[in-house]
């Protein structure tokens, strides 16, 4: 009988704790915008997500991807996690063969195991003067896709590049505030 009383009091305590409000943390949100004055079809457009790839896409069903920065373990670098925050962690990252990496959405990036001959980076973004770059020297390139859509890649200059690509800058623009329950 004594253990029943202890168990019931524990149950009441657990119910009280679970009913307590969860502290919210404020997040500074950002959107990523293409700057390419030489091509008015791309200049000023915001990056969105389609089939795990980031780029600028046509259609009514696309909206700018929002990210919030988290300081990386690598000095001077950031991770860019996507918002809204869900049960599964999503971060933007760079993946592909060395030299030319696709900008993609990574699910649980800490657990991503790239295949042989493939690179996966998600904690190497640098933010400076309102621009997004990578810790590895290089540049952003936009490649044409279907219609008036473009996908983004990071090139370190060592890979063969097709003539239909163009150099762009990725601007880091404030998108307001978001909320995150946790910690």
GROMACS .gro file of N, CA, C and O in nm, residues 91-143:
model
  212
   91UNK      N    1   1.925   2.107  -4.158
   91UNK     CA    2   2.025   2.210  -4.177
   91UNK      C    3   2.056   2.217  -4.325
   91UNK      O    4   2.048   2.117  -4.395
   92UNK      N    5   2.091   2.336  -4.373
   92UNK     CA    6   2.137   2.340  -4.511
   92UNK      C    7   2.283   2.297  -4.510
   92UNK      O    8   2.354   2.313  -4.410
   93UNK      N    9   2.326   2.240  -4.619
   93UNK     CA   10   2.463   2.192  -4.627
   93UNK      C   11   2.509   2.181  -4.770
   93UNK      O   12   2.434   2.208  -4.865
   94UNK      N   13   2.633   2.142  -4.786
   94UNK     CA   14   2.694   2.124  -4.917
   94UNK      C   15   2.730   1.977  -4.932
   94UNK      O   16   2.795   1.919  -4.844
   95UNK      N   17   2.687   1.917  -5.043
   95UNK     CA   18   2.713   1.775  -5.063
   95UNK      C   19   2.740   1.746  -5.210
   95UNK      O   20   2.677   1.804  -5.297
   96UNK      N   21   2.832   1.655  -5.233
   96UNK     CA   22   2.862   1.614  -5.369
   96UNK      C   23   3.007   1.576  -5.384
   96UNK      O   24   3.081   1.562  -5.287
   97UNK      N   25   3.050   1.564  -5.509
   97UNK     CA   26   3.191   1.532  -5.534
   97UNK      C   27   3.280   1.651  -5.499
   97UNK      O   28   3.237   1.765  -5.513
   98UNK      N   29   3.402   1.626  -5.452
   98UNK     CA   30   3.491   1.737  -5.418
   98UNK      C   31   3.505   1.834  -5.536
   98UNK      O   32   3.511   1.793  -5.651
   99UNK      N   33   3.503   1.961  -5.505
   99UNK     CA   34   3.522   2.063  -5.608
   99UNK      C   35   3.395   2.131  -5.651
   99UNK      O   36   3.396   2.247  -5.691
  100UNK      N   37   3.281   2.061  -5.648
  100UNK     CA   38   3.153   2.119  -5.690
  100UNK      C   39   3.042   2.058  -5.605
  100UNK      O   40   2.998   1.947  -5.630
  101UNK      N   41   2.999   2.132  -5.503
  101UNK     CA   42   2.905   2.080  -5.404
  101UNK      C   43   2.768   2.144  -5.419
  101UNK      O   44   2.756   2.266  -5.430
  102UNK      N   45   2.664   2.061  -5.417
  102UNK     CA   46   2.526   2.109  -5.423
  102UNK      C   47   2.484   2.168  -5.289
  102UNK      O   48   2.519   2.114  -5.184
  103UNK      N   49   2.405   2.276  -5.292
  103UNK     CA   50   2.346   2.332  -5.171
  103UNK      C   51   2.216   2.256  -5.147
  103UNK      O   52   2.125   2.260  -5.230
  104UNK      N   53   2.209   2.184  -5.034
  104UNK     CA   54   2.098   2.092  -5.008
  104UNK      C   55   2.045   2.107  -4.866
  104UNK      O   56   2.108   2.168  -4.780
  105UNK      N   57   1.929   2.046  -4.843
  105UNK     CA   58   1.872   2.031  -4.710
  105UNK      C   59   1.922   1.898  -4.655
  105UNK      O   60   1.910   1.794  -4.722
  106UNK      N   61   1.982   1.899  -4.536
  106UNK     CA   62   2.031   1.777  -4.474
  106UNK      C   63   1.946   1.745  -4.351
  106UNK      O   64   1.925   1.831  -4.267
  107UNK      N   65   1.897   1.623  -4.344
  107UNK     CA   66   1.823   1.576  -4.228
  107UNK      C   67   1.922   1.518  -4.128
  107UNK      O   68   2.006   1.436  -4.165
  108UNK      N   69   1.912   1.561  -4.003
  108UNK     CA   70   2.005   1.517  -3.898
  108UNK      C   71   2.150   1.522  -3.948
  108UNK      O   72   2.215   1.419  -3.964
  109UNK      N   73   2.200   1.642  -3.976
  109UNK     CA   74   2.331   1.655  -4.042
  109UNK      C   75   2.447   1.589  -3.968
  109UNK      O   76   2.541   1.544  -4.031
  110UNK      N   77   2.439   1.581  -3.835
  110UNK     CA   78   2.549   1.519  -3.759
  110UNK      C   79   2.563   1.370  -3.790
  110UNK      O   80   2.667   1.311  -3.764
  111UNK      N   81   2.459   1.310  -3.845
  111UNK     CA   82   2.461   1.166  -3.872
  111UNK      C   83   2.485   1.135  -4.020
  111UNK      O   84   2.492   1.019  -4.057
  112UNK      N   85   2.496   1.237  -4.105
  112UNK     CA   86   2.513   1.215  -4.249
  112UNK      C   87   2.648   1.151  -4.275
  112UNK      O   88   2.752   1.200  -4.230
  113UNK      N   89   2.646   1.040  -4.345
  113UNK     CA   90   2.767   0.968  -4.384
  113UNK      C   91   2.777   0.974  -4.537
  113UNK      O   92   2.707   0.901  -4.605
  114UNK      N   93   2.861   1.063  -4.590
  114UNK     CA   94   2.871   1.072  -4.736
  114UNK      C   95   2.928   0.943  -4.794
  114UNK      O   96   3.007   0.873  -4.729
  115UNK      N   97   2.885   0.913  -4.914
  115UNK     CA   98   2.937   0.796  -4.983
  115UNK      C   99   3.082   0.816  -5.023
  115UNK      O  100   3.137   0.926  -5.014
  116UNK      N  101   3.142   0.710  -5.071
  116UNK     CA  102   3.281   0.717  -5.113
  116UNK      C  103   3.295   0.818  -5.227
  116UNK      O  104   3.218   0.818  -5.322
  117UNK      N  105   3.393   0.907  -5.214
  117UNK     CA  106   3.416   1.009  -5.316
  117UNK      C  107   3.321   1.126  -5.306
  117UNK      O  108   3.315   1.209  -5.396
  118UNK      N  109   3.245   1.134  -5.197
  118UNK     CA  110   3.148   1.242  -5.178
  118UNK      C  111   3.183   1.320  -5.051
  118UNK      O  112   3.227   1.264  -4.952
  119UNK      N  113   3.161   1.451  -5.056
  119UNK     CA  114   3.185   1.539  -4.943
  119UNK      C  115   3.051   1.584  -4.887
  119UNK      O  116   2.958   1.609  -4.963
  120UNK      N  117   3.042   1.597  -4.753
  120UNK     CA  118   2.923   1.652  -4.688
  120UNK      C  119   2.969   1.755  -4.585
  120UNK      O  120   3.042   1.720  -4.492
  121UNK      N  121   2.930   1.881  -4.606
  121UNK     CA  122   2.966   1.988  -4.513
  121UNK      C  123   2.839   2.061  -4.473
  121UNK      O  124   2.760   2.098  -4.558
  122UNK      N  125   2.820   2.085  -4.345
  122UNK     CA  126   2.705   2.158  -4.299
  122UNK      C  127   2.741   2.256  -4.188
  122UNK      O  128   2.658   2.335  -4.145
  123UNK      N  129   2.865   2.254  -4.145
  123UNK     CA  130   2.909   2.339  -4.035
  123UNK      C  131   3.024   2.430  -4.075
  123UNK      O  132   3.106   2.469  -3.994
  124UNK      N  133   3.028   2.466  -4.204
  124UNK     CA  134   3.142   2.544  -4.256
  124UNK      C  135   3.100   2.675  -4.322
  124UNK      O  136   3.176   2.731  -4.400
  125UNK      N  137   2.980   2.724  -4.292
  125UNK     CA  138   2.934   2.848  -4.354
  125UNK      C  139   2.994   2.969  -4.284
  125UNK      O  140   3.005   2.972  -4.162
  126UNK      N  141   3.031   3.067  -4.363
  126UNK     CA  142   3.083   3.194  -4.310
  126UNK      C  143   2.987   3.304  -4.351
  126UNK      O  144   2.940   3.308  -4.465
  127UNK      N  145   2.961   3.394  -4.256
  127UNK     CA  146   2.872   3.507  -4.281
  127UNK      C  147   2.955   3.633  -4.257
  127UNK      O  148   3.007   3.654  -4.147
  128UNK      N  149   2.967   3.714  -4.361
  128UNK     CA  150   3.047   3.836  -4.351
  128UNK      C  151   2.993   3.942  -4.446
  128UNK      O  152   2.966   3.912  -4.563
  129UNK      N  153   2.977   4.063  -4.396
  129UNK     CA  154   2.928   4.176  -4.477
  129UNK      C  155   2.797   4.143  -4.547
  129UNK      O  156   2.777   4.181  -4.663
  130UNK      N  157   2.709   4.069  -4.480
  130UNK     CA  158   2.579   4.036  -4.537
  130UNK      C  159   2.583   3.930  -4.645
  130UNK      O  160   2.483   3.907  -4.713
  131UNK      N  161   2.697   3.862  -4.661
  131UNK     CA  162   2.710   3.758  -4.763
  131UNK      C  163   2.739   3.624  -4.697
  131UNK      O  164   2.805   3.616  -4.595
  132UNK      N  165   2.689   3.519  -4.762
  132UNK     CA  166   2.714   3.383  -4.717
  132UNK      C  167   2.820   3.320  -4.806
  132UNK      O  168   2.813   3.330  -4.929
  133UNK      N  169   2.918   3.256  -4.743
  133UNK     CA  170   3.020   3.183  -4.819
  133UNK      C  171   3.052   3.055  -4.743
  133UNK      O  172   2.987   3.023  -4.643
  134UNK      N  173   3.153   2.986  -4.788
  134UNK     CA  174   3.196   2.861  -4.727
  134UNK      C  175   3.337   2.880  -4.672
  134UNK      O  176   3.410   2.970  -4.714
  135UNK      N  177   3.377   2.795  -4.581
  135UNK     CA  178   3.510   2.803  -4.521
  135UNK      C  179   3.619   2.770  -4.623
  135UNK      O  180   3.731   2.813  -4.610
  136UNK      N  181   3.584   2.693  -4.724
  136UNK     CA  182   3.678   2.657  -4.831
  136UNK      C  183   3.675   2.769  -4.935
  136UNK      O  184   3.568   2.817  -4.973
  137UNK      N  185   3.791   2.813  -4.982
  137UNK     CA  186   3.795   2.915  -5.087
  137UNK      C  187   3.713   2.870  -5.207
  137UNK      O  188   3.716   2.753  -5.244
  138UNK      N  189   3.641   2.965  -5.265
  138UNK     CA  190   3.561   2.932  -5.382
  138UNK      C  191   3.454   3.035  -5.407
  138UNK      O  192   3.465   3.149  -5.361
  139UNK      N  193   3.350   2.994  -5.480
  139UNK     CA  194   3.243   3.087  -5.516
  139UNK      C  195   3.113   3.011  -5.539
  139UNK      O  196   3.113   2.891  -5.565
  140UNK      N  197   3.001   3.085  -5.529
  140UNK     CA  198   2.870   3.029  -5.559
  140UNK      C  199   2.848   3.033  -5.709
  140UNK      O  200   2.880   3.132  -5.775
  141UNK      N  201   2.791   2.927  -5.763
  141UNK     CA  202   2.753   2.921  -5.903
  141UNK      C  203   2.607   2.880  -5.912
  141UNK      O  204   2.562   2.791  -5.839
  142UNK      N  205   2.534   2.942  -6.003
  142UNK     CA  206   2.395   2.905  -6.030
  142UNK      C  207   2.393   2.828  -6.161
  142UNK      O  208   2.457   2.868  -6.260
  143UNK      N  209   2.320   2.717  -6.163
  143UNK     CA  210   2.307   2.634  -6.282
  143UNK      C  211   2.161   2.628  -6.323
  143UNK      O  212   2.074   2.610  -6.238
   0.00000   0.00000   0.00000
